[in-house]
PDB file of C-alpha atoms in Angstrom:
ATOM      1  CA  MET A 115       0.497 -10.026   3.134  1.00  0.00           C
ATOM      2  CA  PRO A 116      -0.985  -7.875  -0.172  1.00  0.00           C
ATOM      3  CA  GLU A 117       0.236  -4.195  -0.537  1.00  0.00           C
ATOM      4  CA  ARG A 118      -2.186  -1.148  -1.714  1.00  0.00           C
ATOM      5  CA  TRP A 119      -0.473   0.718  -4.206  1.00  0.00           C
ATOM      6  CA  VAL A 120      -0.874   2.771  -6.645  1.00  0.00           C
ATOM      7  CA  GLY A 121       0.078   4.232 -10.253  1.00  0.00           C
ATOM      8  CA  ALA A 122      -0.173   7.425 -11.776  1.00  0.00           C
ATOM      9  CA  VAL A 123      -0.379   8.796 -15.478  1.00  0.00           C
ATOM     10  CA  VAL A 124      -1.294  12.217 -15.380  1.00  0.00           C
ATOM     11  CA  VAL A 125      -1.405  13.487 -19.209  1.00  0.00           C
ATOM     12  CA  GLY A 126      -2.381  17.255 -20.673  1.00  0.00           C
ATOM     13  CA  ASP A 127      -4.818  18.788 -16.891  1.00  0.00           C
ATOM     14  CA  ALA A 128      -5.535  15.195 -16.229  1.00  0.00           C
ATOM     15  CA  ILE A 129      -4.440  12.058 -13.509  1.00  0.00           C
ATOM     16  CA  THR A 130      -5.002   8.833 -14.683  1.00  0.00           C
ATOM     17  CA  LEU A 131      -4.691   6.730 -11.287  1.00  0.00           C
ATOM     18  CA  VAL A 132      -4.847   3.158 -10.457  1.00  0.00           C
ATOM     19  CA  GLU A 133      -5.381   2.264  -7.377  1.00  0.00           C
ATOM     20  CA  ALA A 134      -3.833  -2.175  -6.789  1.00  0.00           C
ATOM     21  CA  GLU A 135      -3.229  -5.083  -4.098  1.00  0.00           C
ATOM     22  CA  VAL A 136      -0.552  -6.504  -4.567  1.00  0.00           C
ATOM     23  CA  PRO A 137       0.831  -9.483  -3.618  1.00  0.00           C
ATOM     24  CA  ALA A 138       4.543 -11.090  -3.917  1.00  0.00           C
ATOM     25  CA  ASP A 139       3.387 -12.926  -7.073  1.00  0.00           C
ATOM     26  CA  GLY A 140       0.833 -13.421  -8.712  1.00  0.00           C
ATOM     27  CA  ALA A 141      -1.809 -11.271 -10.475  1.00  0.00           C
ATOM     28  CA  ILE A 142      -2.534  -8.127  -8.773  1.00  0.00           C
ATOM     29  CA  THR A 143      -6.340  -6.291  -7.876  1.00  0.00           C
ATOM     30  CA  ILE A 144      -7.725  -3.634  -9.111  1.00  0.00           C
ATOM     31  CA  LEU A 145     -10.030  -2.133  -6.473  1.00  0.00           C
ATOM     32  CA  ALA A 146     -10.160   1.144  -8.768  1.00  0.00           C
ATOM     33  CA  ASP A 147      -9.397   2.964 -11.836  1.00  0.00           C
ATOM     34  CA  GLU A 148     -10.156   6.909 -11.935  1.00  0.00           C
ATOM     35  CA  SER A 149      -9.723   9.667 -14.053  1.00  0.00           C
ATOM     36  CA  TRP A 150      -9.149  13.052 -12.079  1.00  0.00           C
ATOM     37  CA  PRO A 151      -9.031  16.235 -14.497  1.00  0.00           C
ATOM     38  CA  LEU A 152      -7.594  19.768 -13.394  1.00  0.00           C
ATOM     39  CA  GLN A 153      -9.958  21.727 -11.903  1.00  0.00           C
ATOM     40  CA  LYS A 154     -10.601  24.207 -14.332  1.00  0.00           C
ATOM     41  CA  GLY A 155      -9.891  27.893 -13.780  1.00  0.00           C
ATOM     42  CA  ASP A 156      -6.859  29.548 -11.614  1.00  0.00           C
ATOM     43  CA  ARG A 157      -4.330  26.471 -12.043  1.00  0.00           C
ATOM     44  CA  PRO A 158      -2.600  27.300  -9.382  1.00  0.00           C
ATOM     45  CA  VAL A 159      -6.040  27.098  -7.070  1.00  0.00           C
ATOM     46  CA  ALA A 160      -6.163  23.771  -9.222  1.00  0.00           C
ATOM     47  CA  TYR A 161      -3.142  22.154  -8.229  1.00  0.00           C
ATOM     48  CA  ALA A 162      -4.246  22.466  -4.325  1.00  0.00           C
ATOM     49  CA  ALA A 163      -7.011  20.706  -4.662  1.00  0.00           C
ATOM     50  CA  ALA A 164      -5.358  18.097  -7.405  1.00  0.00           C
ATOM     51  CA  TYR A 165      -1.831  18.157  -4.179  1.00  0.00           C
ATOM     52  CA  GLN A 166      -4.953  18.292  -1.744  1.00  0.00           C
ATOM     53  CA  ARG A 167      -7.963  15.015  -3.213  1.00  0.00           C
ATOM     54  CA  ILE A 168      -4.461  12.712  -4.097  1.00  0.00           C
ATOM     55  CA  SER A 169      -2.954  13.326  -0.559  1.00  0.00           C
ATOM     56  CA  ASP A 170      -6.414  12.652   1.320  1.00  0.00           C
ATOM     57  CA  TYR A 171      -7.033   9.553  -0.995  1.00  0.00           C
ATOM     58  CA  VAL A 172      -3.397   8.288  -0.043  1.00  0.00           C
ATOM     59  CA  THR A 173      -4.345   8.570   3.651  1.00  0.00           C
ATOM     60  CA  ASP A 174      -7.970   6.990   3.336  1.00  0.00           C
ATOM     61  CA  ASN A 175      -7.646   4.946   1.477  1.00  0.00           C
ATOM     62  CA  LYS A 176      -4.004   3.195   2.980  1.00  0.00           C
ATOM     63  CA  ILE A 177      -1.984   3.359   0.427  1.00  0.00           C
ATOM     64  CA  SER A 178       1.783   2.244   0.706  1.00  0.00           C
ATOM     65  CA  LYS A 179       3.592   3.408  -2.322  1.00  0.00           C
ATOM     66  CA  ALA A 180       2.709   5.422  -5.017  1.00  0.00           C
ATOM     67  CA  ILE A 181       4.973   5.340  -9.117  1.00  0.00           C
ATOM     68  CA  VAL A 182       4.551   8.406 -11.907  1.00  0.00           C
ATOM     69  CA  LYS A 183       4.766   7.801 -14.976  1.00  0.00           C
ATOM     70  CA  GLU A 184       7.752   9.952 -16.416  1.00  0.00           C
ATOM     71  CA  SER A 185       7.490  12.816 -18.581  1.00  0.00           C
ATOM     72  CA  ALA A 186       9.456  11.877 -22.224  1.00  0.00           C
ATOM     73  CA  VAL A 187      10.485  13.568 -24.900  1.00  0.00           C
ATOM     74  CA  SER A 188       8.261  14.871 -27.587  1.00  0.00           C
ATOM     75  CA  LEU A 189       9.901  14.538 -30.968  1.00  0.00           C
ATOM     76  CA  GLY A 190       7.368  17.915 -32.265  1.00  0.00           C
ATOM     77  CA  GLY A 191       9.348  20.004 -29.692  1.00  0.00           C
ATOM     78  CA  THR A 192       8.376  21.789 -26.506  1.00  0.00           C
ATOM     79  CA  LYS A 193       4.628  23.848 -26.394  1.00  0.00           C
ATOM     80  CA  LYS A 194       3.338  25.638 -23.184  1.00  0.00           C
ATOM     81  CA  ALA A 195       0.929  22.049 -23.531  1.00  0.00           C
ATOM     82  CA  HIS A 196       3.862  19.551 -22.188  1.00  0.00           C
ATOM     83  CA  LEU A 197       4.783  22.255 -19.485  1.00  0.00           C
ATOM     84  CA  LEU A 198       1.781  22.183 -18.110  1.00  0.00           C
ATOM     85  CA  SER A 199       1.341  18.358 -18.343  1.00  0.00           C
ATOM     86  CA  ALA A 200       4.862  18.938 -16.272  1.00  0.00           C
ATOM     87  CA  GLU A 201       3.854  21.235 -13.716  1.00  0.00           C
ATOM     88  CA  PHE A 202       0.987  19.239 -13.063  1.00  0.00           C
ATOM     89  CA  ARG A 203       3.035  16.338 -12.614  1.00  0.00           C
ATOM     90  CA  GLY A 204       5.264  17.451 -10.833  1.00  0.00           C
ATOM     91  CA  VAL A 205       1.621  18.554  -8.339  1.00  0.00           C
ATOM     92  CA  VAL A 206       0.924  14.620  -8.100  1.00  0.00           C
ATOM     93  CA  LEU A 207       4.767  13.645  -7.218  1.00  0.00           C
ATOM     94  CA  ALA A 208       4.511  16.385  -4.896  1.00  0.00           C
ATOM     95  CA  ALA A 209       1.342  14.867  -3.186  1.00  0.00           C
ATOM     96  CA  LEU A 210       2.168  11.436  -2.277  1.00  0.00           C
ATOM     97  CA  ALA A 211       5.537  11.878  -1.611  1.00  0.00           C
ATOM     98  CA  SER A 212       4.508  14.001   1.635  1.00  0.00           C
ATOM     99  CA  LYS A 213       2.916  10.796   2.649  1.00  0.00           C
ATOM    100  CA  ILE A 214       4.563   7.554   0.830  1.00  0.00           C
ATOM    101  CA  PRO A 215       7.708   6.217  -0.923  1.00  0.00           C
ATOM    102  CA  THR A 216       7.523   7.104  -4.650  1.00  0.00           C
ATOM    103  CA  GLU A 217       9.168   5.921  -7.503  1.00  0.00           C
ATOM    104  CA  THR A 218       9.158   7.064 -11.359  1.00  0.00           C
ATOM    105  CA  HIS A 219       9.591   4.792 -14.379  1.00  0.00           C
ATOM    106  CA  ALA A 220      10.000   6.520 -18.307  1.00  0.00           C
ATOM    107  CA  LYS A 221       8.307   4.213 -20.416  1.00  0.00           C
ATOM    108  CA  ALA A 222      11.528   4.325 -22.397  1.00  0.00           C
ATOM    109  CA  SER A 223      13.498   2.026 -19.777  1.00  0.00           C
ATOM    110  CA  LEU A 224      10.115  -0.110 -19.792  1.00  0.00           C
ATOM    111  CA  SER A 225      10.884  -1.965 -22.577  1.00  0.00           C
ATOM    112  CA  LYS A 226      14.314  -2.446 -21.432  1.00  0.00           C
ATOM    113  CA  THR A 227      13.906  -2.705 -18.555  1.00  0.00           C
ATOM    114  CA  PHE A 228       9.865  -5.712 -17.792  1.00  0.00           C
ATOM    115  CA  GLY A 229       9.158  -8.451 -20.089  1.00  0.00           C
ATOM    116  CA  GLU A 230      10.379  -9.177 -23.557  1.00  0.00           C
ATOM    117  CA  ARG A 231       7.915  -7.232 -25.747  1.00  0.00           C
ATOM    118  CA  LYS A 232       7.743  -2.745 -26.123  1.00  0.00           C
ATOM    119  CA  VAL A 233       6.035  -1.904 -23.987  1.00  0.00           C
ATOM    120  CA  ASP A 234       2.597  -0.829 -26.395  1.00  0.00           C
ATOM    121  CA  ASP A 235       2.793  -4.434 -26.983  1.00  0.00           C
ATOM    122  CA  TYR A 236       1.137  -5.124 -23.547  1.00  0.00           C
ATOM    123  CA  LEU A 237      -0.841  -2.514 -23.694  1.00  0.00           C
ATOM    124  CA  SER A 238      -2.577  -3.964 -26.947  1.00  0.00           C
ATOM    125  CA  ASP A 239      -2.530  -7.664 -25.556  1.00  0.00           C
ATOM    126  CA  SER A 240      -6.005  -8.137 -23.980  1.00  0.00           C
ATOM    127  CA  LYS A 241      -5.023 -11.549 -23.338  1.00  0.00           C
ATOM    128  CA  PHE A 242      -1.898 -10.341 -21.100  1.00  0.00           C
ATOM    129  CA  TRP A 243      -4.595  -7.726 -18.561  1.00  0.00           C
ATOM    130  CA  GLU A 244      -6.867 -10.544 -18.106  1.00  0.00           C
ATOM    131  CA  GLN A 245      -3.809 -13.446 -16.423  1.00  0.00           C
ATOM    132  CA  GLU A 246      -2.250  -9.901 -14.673  1.00  0.00           C
ATOM    133  CA  CYS A 247      -5.032  -8.152 -13.601  1.00  0.00           C
ATOM    134  CA  LYS A 248      -8.458  -9.227 -11.734  1.00  0.00           C
ATOM    135  CA  GLY A 249     -10.970  -6.848 -11.675  1.00  0.00           C
ATOM    136  CA  LYS A 250     -11.826  -3.989 -13.907  1.00  0.00           C
ATOM    137  CA  LEU A 251      -9.309  -1.784 -15.706  1.00  0.00           C
ATOM    138  CA  ARG A 252     -10.136   0.365 -18.565  1.00  0.00           C
ATOM    139  CA  ALA A 253      -6.997  -0.203 -21.534  1.00  0.00           C
ATOM    140  CA  GLY A 254      -6.449   3.891 -20.787  1.00  0.00           C
ATOM    141  CA  SER A 255      -5.494   2.637 -17.899  1.00  0.00           C
ATOM    142  CA  ARG A 256      -3.231  -0.047 -18.313  1.00  0.00           C
ATOM    143  CA  GLU A 257      -0.018   1.360 -18.669  1.00  0.00           C
ATOM    144  CA  ALA A 258      -0.599   3.095 -14.779  1.00  0.00           C
ATOM    145  CA  ALA A 259      -0.999  -0.700 -13.856  1.00  0.00           C
ATOM    146  CA  LEU A 260       1.808  -1.595 -16.010  1.00  0.00           C
ATOM    147  CA  MET A 261       3.796   0.658 -13.227  1.00  0.00           C
ATOM    148  CA  ILE A 262       2.472  -1.418 -11.185  1.00  0.00           C
ATOM    149  CA  LEU A 263       2.991  -4.620 -11.891  1.00  0.00           C
ATOM    150  CA  ALA A 264       6.970  -3.039 -13.189  1.00  0.00           C
ATOM    151  CA  SER A 265       7.712  -1.888  -9.954  1.00  0.00           C
ATOM    152  CA  ARG A 266       6.739  -5.209  -8.793  1.00  0.00           C
ATOM    153  CA  ASP A 267       8.705  -7.218 -10.457  1.00  0.00           C
TER     154      ASP A 267
END
């Protein structure tokens, strides 16, 4: 029986969350593809609200596993925006891990361990996504869906 998993990518002050029904093999079925911005105002309050929203989502939708894209090294140097994004990623990880098994994957390691191509080649290949996913998936959410595919394989 397929399980319900989420793939998540945090960039800046937003999380892209893809929920999918994941069979043992074959195409995954996209059940939700959403972007949630961090609420404006006081960051600690916004983090608490995001934590609660994510925790509730996982519980309400009976999600059994989460995969989150890891932070990457900034070649241009670490700036405050990079650190704030990492803070938010930590909140997302804590919210998910408090409810379900959660793992992280780095984009660089996926290029070495998933398939025969680089991640960006998969992300731009619409035919690949037509074969691997049923349902509606935005092009900008493919990285979150790839986290799911790579975790299954």
